[in-house]
Amino acid sequence: MRSYALPLVVLAALVAVLAGRSLHHAAPADPEHGVHYDQSISFAPGLTLPIRRDPLYAANDPWKPYLADEQTCPNAEDLNAPLHEQALTMTCLINHARRGRGLATLPVSAQLSTAVRLKGAEIIQCKVFAHAPCGGDAHDVADQAGFAGSWGENLYIADGRWGAPRPALDGWLNSPGHRENLFRPEWQVQSVYVVKLDSFPGFHSPTLWVSEFGA
């Protein structure tokens, strides 16, 4: 855990789905870490038979009431929506969850929008899922973007259905560290970045999310 005026939380929900067989990849040594996956059998290219589909949300998920419905934040489970629309949906979902806690909603910061893109680019370049993927300091992207003040960051990467906005937010809400970061009353601005990766170590075409907050 790193601190920059406010604690920085490191966690992710990881999912692995491969055509033909499912591999349960090793998760980081973190008790809050969850792995979900579907299983399927491949008969030929493009022809698969699903034999198991885990639910997107646990039956006893205590944070499901904080997930906005389709009318409030549309297409929140649509992996095929344009990425800029998925980012807008995630911003909507985060603000809805904060309202549910009696907290202020957060406008998007242009500087943090630069910072989240820089962090995503670092993760892709160095192929390391971490807050400082290429070394240095996790806060460097905020400095490079010209953002001064308290800063926090949540990361998420997942294969398949779990990469959509609502399941990603649900993963953060069910992680005490991420949830604490998301629900900090001090935050005044936010931004999110989402990108689809063709490949990443331990994954098969995952979705990467970077969410940053500032005050």
mmCIF file with all atom_site columns, C-alpha atoms in Angstrom:
data_model
loop_
_atom_site.group_PDB
_atom_site.id
_atom_site.type_symbol
_atom_site.label_atom_id
_atom_site.label_alt_id
_atom_site.label_comp_id
_atom_site.label_asym_id
_atom_site.label_entity_id
_atom_site.label_seq_id
_atom_site.pdbx_PDB_ins_code
_atom_site.Cartn_x
_atom_site.Cartn_y
_atom_site.Cartn_z
_atom_site.occupancy
_atom_site.B_iso_or_equiv
_atom_site.pdbx_formal_charge
_atom_site.auth_seq_id
_atom_site.auth_comp_id
_atom_site.auth_asym_id
_atom_site.auth_atom_id
_atom_site.pdbx_PDB_model_num
ATOM 1   C CA . MET A 1 1   ? 0.000   0.000   0.000   1.00 0.00 ? 1   MET A CA 1
ATOM 2   C CA . ARG A 1 2   ? 1.270   3.430   -0.886  1.00 0.00 ? 2   ARG A CA 1
ATOM 3   C CA . SER A 1 3   ? 0.165   6.752   0.570   1.00 0.00 ? 3   SER A CA 1
ATOM 4   C CA . TYR A 1 4   ? -0.003  10.156  -1.054  1.00 0.00 ? 4   TYR A CA 1
ATOM 5   C CA . ALA A 1 5   ? -1.816  12.362  1.452   1.00 0.00 ? 5   ALA A CA 1
ATOM 6   C CA . LEU A 1 6   ? -4.482  9.645   1.347   1.00 0.00 ? 6   LEU A CA 1
ATOM 7   C CA . PRO A 1 7   ? -3.816  5.873   1.322   1.00 0.00 ? 7   PRO A CA 1
ATOM 8   C CA . LEU A 1 8   ? -3.412  4.242   -2.069  1.00 0.00 ? 8   LEU A CA 1
ATOM 9   C CA . VAL A 1 9   ? -5.040  0.834   -2.386  1.00 0.00 ? 9   VAL A CA 1
ATOM 10  C CA . VAL A 1 10  ? -3.708  -1.971  -4.546  1.00 0.00 ? 10  VAL A CA 1
ATOM 11  C CA . LEU A 1 11  ? -6.071  -4.744  -5.595  1.00 0.00 ? 11  LEU A CA 1
ATOM 12  C CA . ALA A 1 12  ? -7.668  -6.337  -8.647  1.00 0.00 ? 12  ALA A CA 1
ATOM 13  C CA . ALA A 1 13  ? -10.260 -8.900  -9.557  1.00 0.00 ? 13  ALA A CA 1
ATOM 14  C CA . LEU A 1 14  ? -8.804  -11.263 -12.160 1.00 0.00 ? 14  LEU A CA 1
ATOM 15  C CA . VAL A 1 15  ? -10.676 -13.544 -14.529 1.00 0.00 ? 15  VAL A CA 1
ATOM 16  C CA . ALA A 1 16  ? -9.303  -16.074 -17.039 1.00 0.00 ? 16  ALA A CA 1
ATOM 17  C CA . VAL A 1 17  ? -11.316 -17.664 -19.857 1.00 0.00 ? 17  VAL A CA 1
ATOM 18  C CA . LEU A 1 18  ? -9.728  -19.634 -22.709 1.00 0.00 ? 18  LEU A CA 1
ATOM 19  C CA . ALA A 1 19  ? -11.542 -21.228 -25.641 1.00 0.00 ? 19  ALA A CA 1
ATOM 20  C CA . GLY A 1 20  ? -11.349 -24.991 -25.379 1.00 0.00 ? 20  GLY A CA 1
ATOM 21  C CA . ARG A 1 21  ? -10.514 -25.093 -21.680 1.00 0.00 ? 21  ARG A CA 1
ATOM 22  C CA . SER A 1 22  ? -10.560 -22.817 -18.670 1.00 0.00 ? 22  SER A CA 1
ATOM 23  C CA . LEU A 1 23  ? -7.460  -22.120 -16.634 1.00 0.00 ? 23  LEU A CA 1
ATOM 24  C CA . HIS A 1 24  ? -7.698  -20.921 -13.057 1.00 0.00 ? 24  HIS A CA 1
ATOM 25  C CA . HIS A 1 25  ? -4.612  -18.695 -12.989 1.00 0.00 ? 25  HIS A CA 1
ATOM 26  C CA . ALA A 1 26  ? -2.777  -18.048 -9.767  1.00 0.00 ? 26  ALA A CA 1
ATOM 27  C CA . ALA A 1 27  ? -3.964  -14.898 -8.020  1.00 0.00 ? 27  ALA A CA 1
ATOM 28  C CA . PRO A 1 28  ? -1.747  -12.449 -6.168  1.00 0.00 ? 28  PRO A CA 1
ATOM 29  C CA . ALA A 1 29  ? -1.249  -13.260 -2.502  1.00 0.00 ? 29  ALA A CA 1
ATOM 30  C CA . ASP A 1 30  ? -4.119  -11.141 -1.275  1.00 0.00 ? 30  ASP A CA 1
ATOM 31  C CA . PRO A 1 31  ? -7.109  -12.435 0.736   1.00 0.00 ? 31  PRO A CA 1
ATOM 32  C CA . GLU A 1 32  ? -9.405  -9.911  -0.949  1.00 0.00 ? 32  GLU A CA 1
ATOM 33  C CA . HIS A 1 33  ? -8.584  -11.222 -4.424  1.00 0.00 ? 33  HIS A CA 1
ATOM 34  C CA . GLY A 1 34  ? -11.251 -13.177 -6.328  1.00 0.00 ? 34  GLY A CA 1
ATOM 35  C CA . VAL A 1 35  ? -10.993 -15.260 -9.498  1.00 0.00 ? 35  VAL A CA 1
ATOM 36  C CA . HIS A 1 36  ? -14.000 -16.127 -11.672 1.00 0.00 ? 36  HIS A CA 1
ATOM 37  C CA . TYR A 1 37  ? -14.097 -18.054 -14.899 1.00 0.00 ? 37  TYR A CA 1
ATOM 38  C CA . ASP A 1 38  ? -16.387 -19.794 -17.358 1.00 0.00 ? 38  ASP A CA 1
ATOM 39  C CA . GLN A 1 39  ? -15.687 -23.265 -18.701 1.00 0.00 ? 39  GLN A CA 1
ATOM 40  C CA . SER A 1 40  ? -16.259 -24.382 -22.278 1.00 0.00 ? 40  SER A CA 1
ATOM 41  C CA . ILE A 1 41  ? -15.306 -27.142 -24.682 1.00 0.00 ? 41  ILE A CA 1
ATOM 42  C CA . SER A 1 42  ? -13.996 -26.258 -28.140 1.00 0.00 ? 42  SER A CA 1
ATOM 43  C CA . PHE A 1 43  ? -14.930 -28.542 -31.024 1.00 0.00 ? 43  PHE A CA 1
ATOM 44  C CA . ALA A 1 44  ? -13.575 -26.387 -33.833 1.00 0.00 ? 44  ALA A CA 1
ATOM 45  C CA . PRO A 1 45  ? -12.502 -22.775 -34.399 1.00 0.00 ? 45  PRO A CA 1
ATOM 46  C CA . GLY A 1 46  ? -15.462 -20.603 -33.530 1.00 0.00 ? 46  GLY A CA 1
ATOM 47  C CA . LEU A 1 47  ? -17.484 -23.559 -32.194 1.00 0.00 ? 47  LEU A CA 1
ATOM 48  C CA . THR A 1 48  ? -17.571 -23.861 -28.405 1.00 0.00 ? 48  THR A CA 1
ATOM 49  C CA . LEU A 1 49  ? -20.015 -25.395 -25.968 1.00 0.00 ? 49  LEU A CA 1
ATOM 50  C CA . PRO A 1 50  ? -20.329 -23.648 -22.593 1.00 0.00 ? 50  PRO A CA 1
ATOM 51  C CA . ILE A 1 51  ? -20.412 -26.143 -19.742 1.00 0.00 ? 51  ILE A CA 1
ATOM 52  C CA . ARG A 1 52  ? -20.266 -23.749 -16.822 1.00 0.00 ? 52  ARG A CA 1
ATOM 53  C CA . ARG A 1 53  ? -21.034 -20.037 -16.414 1.00 0.00 ? 53  ARG A CA 1
ATOM 54  C CA . ASP A 1 54  ? -20.348 -18.467 -13.075 1.00 0.00 ? 54  ASP A CA 1
ATOM 55  C CA . PRO A 1 55  ? -22.810 -15.729 -12.067 1.00 0.00 ? 55  PRO A CA 1
ATOM 56  C CA . LEU A 1 56  ? -21.554 -12.179 -12.487 1.00 0.00 ? 56  LEU A CA 1
ATOM 57  C CA . TYR A 1 57  ? -22.634 -11.341 -8.934  1.00 0.00 ? 57  TYR A CA 1
ATOM 58  C CA . ALA A 1 58  ? -22.673 -13.455 -5.805  1.00 0.00 ? 58  ALA A CA 1
ATOM 59  C CA . ALA A 1 59  ? -26.130 -14.402 -4.550  1.00 0.00 ? 59  ALA A CA 1
ATOM 60  C CA . ASN A 1 60  ? -25.368 -12.819 -1.185  1.00 0.00 ? 60  ASN A CA 1
ATOM 61  C CA . ASP A 1 61  ? -23.504 -9.803  -2.585  1.00 0.00 ? 61  ASP A CA 1
ATOM 62  C CA . PRO A 1 62  ? -24.024 -7.086  0.067   1.00 0.00 ? 62  PRO A CA 1
ATOM 63  C CA . TRP A 1 63  ? -23.028 -4.322  -2.363  1.00 0.00 ? 63  TRP A CA 1
ATOM 64  C CA . LYS A 1 64  ? -25.416 -5.171  -5.191  1.00 0.00 ? 64  LYS A CA 1
ATOM 65  C CA . PRO A 1 65  ? -27.891 -2.461  -4.018  1.00 0.00 ? 65  PRO A CA 1
ATOM 66  C CA . TYR A 1 66  ? -25.166 0.082   -4.842  1.00 0.00 ? 66  TYR A CA 1
ATOM 67  C CA . LEU A 1 67  ? -25.030 -1.033  -8.488  1.00 0.00 ? 67  LEU A CA 1
ATOM 68  C CA . ALA A 1 68  ? -27.063 1.270   -10.713 1.00 0.00 ? 68  ALA A CA 1
ATOM 69  C CA . ASP A 1 69  ? -29.755 -0.349  -12.829 1.00 0.00 ? 69  ASP A CA 1
ATOM 70  C CA . GLU A 1 70  ? -29.861 -0.316  -16.615 1.00 0.00 ? 70  GLU A CA 1
ATOM 71  C CA . GLN A 1 71  ? -32.072 2.763   -16.745 1.00 0.00 ? 71  GLN A CA 1
ATOM 72  C CA . THR A 1 72  ? -29.736 4.793   -14.531 1.00 0.00 ? 72  THR A CA 1
ATOM 73  C CA . CYS A 1 73  ? -26.443 3.749   -16.157 1.00 0.00 ? 73  CYS A CA 1
ATOM 74  C CA . PRO A 1 74  ? -27.222 2.075   -19.517 1.00 0.00 ? 74  PRO A CA 1
ATOM 75  C CA . ASN A 1 75  ? -25.269 -0.787  -21.087 1.00 0.00 ? 75  ASN A CA 1
ATOM 76  C CA . ALA A 1 76  ? -23.302 -1.519  -17.915 1.00 0.00 ? 76  ALA A CA 1
ATOM 77  C CA . GLU A 1 77  ? -22.858 -5.185  -18.870 1.00 0.00 ? 77  GLU A CA 1
ATOM 78  C CA . ASP A 1 78  ? -22.241 -4.585  -22.585 1.00 0.00 ? 78  ASP A CA 1
ATOM 79  C CA . LEU A 1 79  ? -18.695 -5.597  -23.513 1.00 0.00 ? 79  LEU A CA 1
ATOM 80  C CA . ASN A 1 80  ? -19.288 -4.546  -27.107 1.00 0.00 ? 80  ASN A CA 1
ATOM 81  C CA . ALA A 1 81  ? -20.191 -0.933  -26.379 1.00 0.00 ? 81  ALA A CA 1
ATOM 82  C CA . PRO A 1 82  ? -17.643 1.634   -27.622 1.00 0.00 ? 82  PRO A CA 1
ATOM 83  C CA . LEU A 1 83  ? -14.911 2.134   -25.046 1.00 0.00 ? 83  LEU A CA 1
ATOM 84  C CA . HIS A 1 84  ? -15.689 5.824   -24.524 1.00 0.00 ? 84  HIS A CA 1
ATOM 85  C CA . GLU A 1 85  ? -19.274 4.848   -23.705 1.00 0.00 ? 85  GLU A CA 1
ATOM 86  C CA . GLN A 1 86  ? -18.091 2.191   -21.266 1.00 0.00 ? 86  GLN A CA 1
ATOM 87  C CA . ALA A 1 87  ? -15.945 4.822   -19.546 1.00 0.00 ? 87  ALA A CA 1
ATOM 88  C CA . LEU A 1 88  ? -18.941 7.148   -19.244 1.00 0.00 ? 88  LEU A CA 1
ATOM 89  C CA . THR A 1 89  ? -20.982 4.258   -17.847 1.00 0.00 ? 89  THR A CA 1
ATOM 90  C CA . MET A 1 90  ? -18.327 3.519   -15.225 1.00 0.00 ? 90  MET A CA 1
ATOM 91  C CA . THR A 1 91  ? -18.287 7.184   -14.184 1.00 0.00 ? 91  THR A CA 1
ATOM 92  C CA . CYS A 1 92  ? -22.079 6.984   -13.840 1.00 0.00 ? 92  CYS A CA 1
ATOM 93  C CA . LEU A 1 93  ? -21.808 3.768   -11.787 1.00 0.00 ? 93  LEU A CA 1
ATOM 94  C CA . ILE A 1 94  ? -19.209 5.245   -9.437  1.00 0.00 ? 94  ILE A CA 1
ATOM 95  C CA . ASN A 1 95  ? -21.286 8.369   -8.869  1.00 0.00 ? 95  ASN A CA 1
ATOM 96  C CA . HIS A 1 96  ? -24.414 6.299   -8.248  1.00 0.00 ? 96  HIS A CA 1
ATOM 97  C CA . ALA A 1 97  ? -22.592 4.189   -5.664  1.00 0.00 ? 97  ALA A CA 1
ATOM 98  C CA . ARG A 1 98  ? -21.262 7.312   -3.939  1.00 0.00 ? 98  ARG A CA 1
ATOM 99  C CA . ARG A 1 99  ? -24.746 8.824   -3.818  1.00 0.00 ? 99  ARG A CA 1
ATOM 100 C CA . GLY A 1 100 ? -25.904 5.641   -2.117  1.00 0.00 ? 100 GLY A CA 1
ATOM 101 C CA . ARG A 1 101 ? -23.421 6.404   0.679   1.00 0.00 ? 101 ARG A CA 1
ATOM 102 C CA . GLY A 1 102 ? -24.563 10.015  0.932   1.00 0.00 ? 102 GLY A CA 1
ATOM 103 C CA . LEU A 1 103 ? -21.417 11.287  -0.780  1.00 0.00 ? 103 LEU A CA 1
ATOM 104 C CA . ALA A 1 104 ? -20.997 13.902  -3.476  1.00 0.00 ? 104 ALA A CA 1
ATOM 105 C CA . THR A 1 105 ? -20.775 12.858  -7.109  1.00 0.00 ? 105 THR A CA 1
ATOM 106 C CA . LEU A 1 106 ? -17.494 13.602  -8.844  1.00 0.00 ? 106 LEU A CA 1
ATOM 107 C CA . PRO A 1 107 ? -16.982 15.458  -12.125 1.00 0.00 ? 107 PRO A CA 1
ATOM 108 C CA . VAL A 1 108 ? -14.338 14.290  -14.558 1.00 0.00 ? 108 VAL A CA 1
ATOM 109 C CA . SER A 1 109 ? -10.955 15.999  -14.315 1.00 0.00 ? 109 SER A CA 1
ATOM 110 C CA . ALA A 1 110 ? -9.066  16.661  -17.544 1.00 0.00 ? 110 ALA A CA 1
ATOM 111 C CA . GLN A 1 111 ? -5.750  16.235  -15.726 1.00 0.00 ? 111 GLN A CA 1
ATOM 112 C CA . LEU A 1 112 ? -6.770  12.897  -14.227 1.00 0.00 ? 112 LEU A CA 1
ATOM 113 C CA . SER A 1 113 ? -8.006  11.837  -17.664 1.00 0.00 ? 113 SER A CA 1
ATOM 114 C CA . THR A 1 114 ? -4.442  12.269  -18.866 1.00 0.00 ? 114 THR A CA 1
ATOM 115 C CA . ALA A 1 115 ? -3.092  10.447  -15.803 1.00 0.00 ? 115 ALA A CA 1
ATOM 116 C CA . VAL A 1 116 ? -5.309  7.371   -16.230 1.00 0.00 ? 116 VAL A CA 1
ATOM 117 C CA . ARG A 1 117 ? -4.292  7.059   -19.887 1.00 0.00 ? 117 ARG A CA 1
ATOM 118 C CA . LEU A 1 118 ? -0.632  7.302   -18.906 1.00 0.00 ? 118 LEU A CA 1
ATOM 119 C CA . LYS A 1 119 ? -1.073  4.550   -16.286 1.00 0.00 ? 119 LYS A CA 1
ATOM 120 C CA . GLY A 1 120 ? -2.855  2.326   -18.769 1.00 0.00 ? 120 GLY A CA 1
ATOM 121 C CA . ALA A 1 121 ? -0.053  2.849   -21.286 1.00 0.00 ? 121 ALA A CA 1
ATOM 122 C CA . GLU A 1 122 ? 2.562   1.907   -18.666 1.00 0.00 ? 122 GLU A CA 1
ATOM 123 C CA . ILE A 1 123 ? 0.744   -1.307  -17.760 1.00 0.00 ? 123 ILE A CA 1
ATOM 124 C CA . ILE A 1 124 ? 0.498   -2.251  -21.428 1.00 0.00 ? 124 ILE A CA 1
ATOM 125 C CA . GLN A 1 125 ? 4.101   -1.309  -22.210 1.00 0.00 ? 125 GLN A CA 1
ATOM 126 C CA . CYS A 1 126 ? 5.693   -3.146  -19.288 1.00 0.00 ? 126 CYS A CA 1
ATOM 127 C CA . LYS A 1 127 ? 3.102   -5.975  -19.168 1.00 0.00 ? 127 LYS A CA 1
ATOM 128 C CA . VAL A 1 128 ? 2.849   -5.724  -15.393 1.00 0.00 ? 128 VAL A CA 1
ATOM 129 C CA . PHE A 1 129 ? -0.460  -5.250  -13.612 1.00 0.00 ? 129 PHE A CA 1
ATOM 130 C CA . ALA A 1 130 ? 0.584   -2.894  -10.822 1.00 0.00 ? 130 ALA A CA 1
ATOM 131 C CA . HIS A 1 131 ? 0.338   0.718   -9.724  1.00 0.00 ? 131 HIS A CA 1
ATOM 132 C CA . ALA A 1 132 ? 3.978   1.287   -10.720 1.00 0.00 ? 132 ALA A CA 1
ATOM 133 C CA . PRO A 1 133 ? 4.277   -1.230  -13.575 1.00 0.00 ? 133 PRO A CA 1
ATOM 134 C CA . CYS A 1 134 ? 7.503   0.147   -15.031 1.00 0.00 ? 134 CYS A CA 1
ATOM 135 C CA . GLY A 1 135 ? 9.099   1.071   -11.714 1.00 0.00 ? 135 GLY A CA 1
ATOM 136 C CA . GLY A 1 136 ? 9.325   4.540   -10.263 1.00 0.00 ? 136 GLY A CA 1
ATOM 137 C CA . ASP A 1 137 ? 6.456   5.925   -8.218  1.00 0.00 ? 137 ASP A CA 1
ATOM 138 C CA . ALA A 1 138 ? 2.768   5.140   -8.712  1.00 0.00 ? 138 ALA A CA 1
ATOM 139 C CA . HIS A 1 139 ? 2.011   8.854   -8.372  1.00 0.00 ? 139 HIS A CA 1
ATOM 140 C CA . ASP A 1 140 ? 4.288   9.797   -11.299 1.00 0.00 ? 140 ASP A CA 1
ATOM 141 C CA . VAL A 1 141 ? 1.405   9.805   -13.788 1.00 0.00 ? 141 VAL A CA 1
ATOM 142 C CA . ALA A 1 142 ? -0.441  12.432  -11.740 1.00 0.00 ? 142 ALA A CA 1
ATOM 143 C CA . ASP A 1 143 ? 2.696   14.575  -11.631 1.00 0.00 ? 143 ASP A CA 1
ATOM 144 C CA . GLN A 1 144 ? 3.181   14.205  -15.382 1.00 0.00 ? 144 GLN A CA 1
ATOM 145 C CA . ALA A 1 145 ? -0.428  15.237  -15.952 1.00 0.00 ? 145 ALA A CA 1
ATOM 146 C CA . GLY A 1 146 ? 0.037   18.346  -13.802 1.00 0.00 ? 146 GLY A CA 1
ATOM 147 C CA . PHE A 1 147 ? -2.336  17.212  -11.070 1.00 0.00 ? 147 PHE A CA 1
ATOM 148 C CA . ALA A 1 148 ? -1.434  18.523  -7.602  1.00 0.00 ? 148 ALA A CA 1
ATOM 149 C CA . GLY A 1 149 ? -3.247  17.401  -4.483  1.00 0.00 ? 149 GLY A CA 1
ATOM 150 C CA . SER A 1 150 ? -4.445  14.228  -2.798  1.00 0.00 ? 150 SER A CA 1
ATOM 151 C CA . TRP A 1 151 ? -4.676  11.319  -5.217  1.00 0.00 ? 151 TRP A CA 1
ATOM 152 C CA . GLY A 1 152 ? -5.855  7.705   -5.230  1.00 0.00 ? 152 GLY A CA 1
ATOM 153 C CA . GLU A 1 153 ? -6.108  4.923   -7.761  1.00 0.00 ? 153 GLU A CA 1
ATOM 154 C CA . ASN A 1 154 ? -7.973  1.637   -8.270  1.00 0.00 ? 154 ASN A CA 1
ATOM 155 C CA . LEU A 1 155 ? -7.026  -0.914  -10.924 1.00 0.00 ? 155 LEU A CA 1
ATOM 156 C CA . TYR A 1 156 ? -8.970  -3.844  -12.346 1.00 0.00 ? 156 TYR A CA 1
ATOM 157 C CA . ILE A 1 157 ? -8.285  -6.410  -15.060 1.00 0.00 ? 157 ILE A CA 1
ATOM 158 C CA . ALA A 1 158 ? -10.519 -9.263  -16.121 1.00 0.00 ? 158 ALA A CA 1
ATOM 159 C CA . ASP A 1 159 ? -11.275 -11.604 -18.978 1.00 0.00 ? 159 ASP A CA 1
ATOM 160 C CA . GLY A 1 160 ? -14.681 -12.150 -20.485 1.00 0.00 ? 160 GLY A CA 1
ATOM 161 C CA . ARG A 1 161 ? -17.937 -10.953 -18.970 1.00 0.00 ? 161 ARG A CA 1
ATOM 162 C CA . TRP A 1 162 ? -16.247 -9.690  -15.806 1.00 0.00 ? 162 TRP A CA 1
ATOM 163 C CA . GLY A 1 163 ? -14.560 -6.915  -17.770 1.00 0.00 ? 163 GLY A CA 1
ATOM 164 C CA . ALA A 1 164 ? -17.816 -4.994  -18.276 1.00 0.00 ? 164 ALA A CA 1
ATOM 165 C CA . PRO A 1 165 ? -18.377 -1.813  -16.219 1.00 0.00 ? 165 PRO A CA 1
ATOM 166 C CA . ARG A 1 166 ? -20.900 -3.091  -13.646 1.00 0.00 ? 166 ARG A CA 1
ATOM 167 C CA . PRO A 1 167 ? -19.044 -6.331  -12.758 1.00 0.00 ? 167 PRO A CA 1
ATOM 168 C CA . ALA A 1 168 ? -15.806 -4.335  -12.506 1.00 0.00 ? 168 ALA A CA 1
ATOM 169 C CA . LEU A 1 169 ? -17.375 -1.864  -10.088 1.00 0.00 ? 169 LEU A CA 1
ATOM 170 C CA . ASP A 1 170 ? -18.873 -4.751  -8.122  1.00 0.00 ? 170 ASP A CA 1
ATOM 171 C CA . GLY A 1 171 ? -15.376 -6.179  -7.758  1.00 0.00 ? 171 GLY A CA 1
ATOM 172 C CA . TRP A 1 172 ? -14.137 -2.896  -6.303  1.00 0.00 ? 172 TRP A CA 1
ATOM 173 C CA . LEU A 1 173 ? -17.119 -2.608  -3.965  1.00 0.00 ? 173 LEU A CA 1
ATOM 174 C CA . ASN A 1 174 ? -16.513 -6.108  -2.611  1.00 0.00 ? 174 ASN A CA 1
ATOM 175 C CA . SER A 1 175 ? -12.870 -5.294  -1.896  1.00 0.00 ? 175 SER A CA 1
ATOM 176 C CA . PRO A 1 176 ? -12.531 -3.375  1.392   1.00 0.00 ? 176 PRO A CA 1
ATOM 177 C CA . GLY A 1 177 ? -9.471  -1.470  0.181   1.00 0.00 ? 177 GLY A CA 1
ATOM 178 C CA . HIS A 1 178 ? -10.923 -0.454  -3.171  1.00 0.00 ? 178 HIS A CA 1
ATOM 179 C CA . ARG A 1 179 ? -14.255 0.368   -1.559  1.00 0.00 ? 179 ARG A CA 1
ATOM 180 C CA . GLU A 1 180 ? -12.607 2.614   1.010   1.00 0.00 ? 180 GLU A CA 1
ATOM 181 C CA . ASN A 1 181 ? -10.795 4.419   -1.781  1.00 0.00 ? 181 ASN A CA 1
ATOM 182 C CA . LEU A 1 182 ? -13.948 4.851   -3.845  1.00 0.00 ? 182 LEU A CA 1
ATOM 183 C CA . PHE A 1 183 ? -16.014 6.113   -0.893  1.00 0.00 ? 183 PHE A CA 1
ATOM 184 C CA . ARG A 1 184 ? -13.568 8.676   0.459   1.00 0.00 ? 184 ARG A CA 1
ATOM 185 C CA . PRO A 1 185 ? -15.554 11.847  1.163   1.00 0.00 ? 185 PRO A CA 1
ATOM 186 C CA . GLU A 1 186 ? -12.529 14.049  0.425   1.00 0.00 ? 186 GLU A CA 1
ATOM 187 C CA . TRP A 1 187 ? -12.525 13.319  -3.297  1.00 0.00 ? 187 TRP A CA 1
ATOM 188 C CA . GLN A 1 188 ? -13.601 16.158  -5.570  1.00 0.00 ? 188 GLN A CA 1
ATOM 189 C CA . VAL A 1 189 ? -12.816 14.858  -9.077  1.00 0.00 ? 189 VAL A CA 1
ATOM 190 C CA . GLN A 1 190 ? -12.304 11.566  -10.875 1.00 0.00 ? 190 GLN A CA 1
ATOM 191 C CA . SER A 1 191 ? -11.540 9.956   -14.211 1.00 0.00 ? 191 SER A CA 1
ATOM 192 C CA . VAL A 1 192 ? -11.570 6.437   -15.621 1.00 0.00 ? 192 VAL A CA 1
ATOM 193 C CA . TYR A 1 193 ? -9.825  4.718   -18.502 1.00 0.00 ? 193 TYR A CA 1
ATOM 194 C CA . VAL A 1 194 ? -10.713 1.416   -20.138 1.00 0.00 ? 194 VAL A CA 1
ATOM 195 C CA . VAL A 1 195 ? -8.879  -0.524  -22.827 1.00 0.00 ? 195 VAL A CA 1
ATOM 196 C CA . LYS A 1 196 ? -9.267  -3.970  -24.420 1.00 0.00 ? 196 LYS A CA 1
ATOM 197 C CA . LEU A 1 197 ? -5.986  -5.864  -24.626 1.00 0.00 ? 197 LEU A CA 1
ATOM 198 C CA . ASP A 1 198 ? -5.245  -8.431  -27.326 1.00 0.00 ? 198 ASP A CA 1
ATOM 199 C CA . SER A 1 199 ? -2.972  -10.226 -24.903 1.00 0.00 ? 199 SER A CA 1
ATOM 200 C CA . PHE A 1 200 ? -1.571  -9.845  -21.412 1.00 0.00 ? 200 PHE A CA 1
ATOM 201 C CA . PRO A 1 201 ? 0.431   -12.279 -19.257 1.00 0.00 ? 201 PRO A CA 1
ATOM 202 C CA . GLY A 1 202 ? -1.982  -14.723 -17.625 1.00 0.00 ? 202 GLY A CA 1
ATOM 203 C CA . PHE A 1 203 ? -5.030  -13.495 -19.558 1.00 0.00 ? 203 PHE A CA 1
ATOM 204 C CA . HIS A 1 204 ? -6.857  -13.971 -22.823 1.00 0.00 ? 204 HIS A CA 1
ATOM 205 C CA . SER A 1 205 ? -7.966  -10.643 -24.348 1.00 0.00 ? 205 SER A CA 1
ATOM 206 C CA . PRO A 1 206 ? -8.769  -8.951  -21.021 1.00 0.00 ? 206 PRO A CA 1
ATOM 207 C CA . THR A 1 207 ? -10.315 -5.596  -20.207 1.00 0.00 ? 207 THR A CA 1
ATOM 208 C CA . LEU A 1 208 ? -8.172  -3.191  -18.176 1.00 0.00 ? 208 LEU A CA 1
ATOM 209 C CA . TRP A 1 209 ? -9.691  -0.434  -16.009 1.00 0.00 ? 209 TRP A CA 1
ATOM 210 C CA . VAL A 1 210 ? -7.868  2.469   -14.352 1.00 0.00 ? 210 VAL A CA 1
ATOM 211 C CA . SER A 1 211 ? -9.850  4.683   -11.964 1.00 0.00 ? 211 SER A CA 1
ATOM 212 C CA . GLU A 1 212 ? -8.328  7.711   -10.284 1.00 0.00 ? 212 GLU A CA 1
ATOM 213 C CA . PHE A 1 213 ? -9.611  10.212  -7.745  1.00 0.00 ? 213 PHE A CA 1
ATOM 214 C CA . GLY A 1 214 ? -8.289  13.541  -6.565  1.00 0.00 ? 214 GLY A CA 1
ATOM 215 C CA . ALA A 1 215 ? -8.878  16.454  -4.255  1.00 0.00 ? 215 ALA A CA 1
#
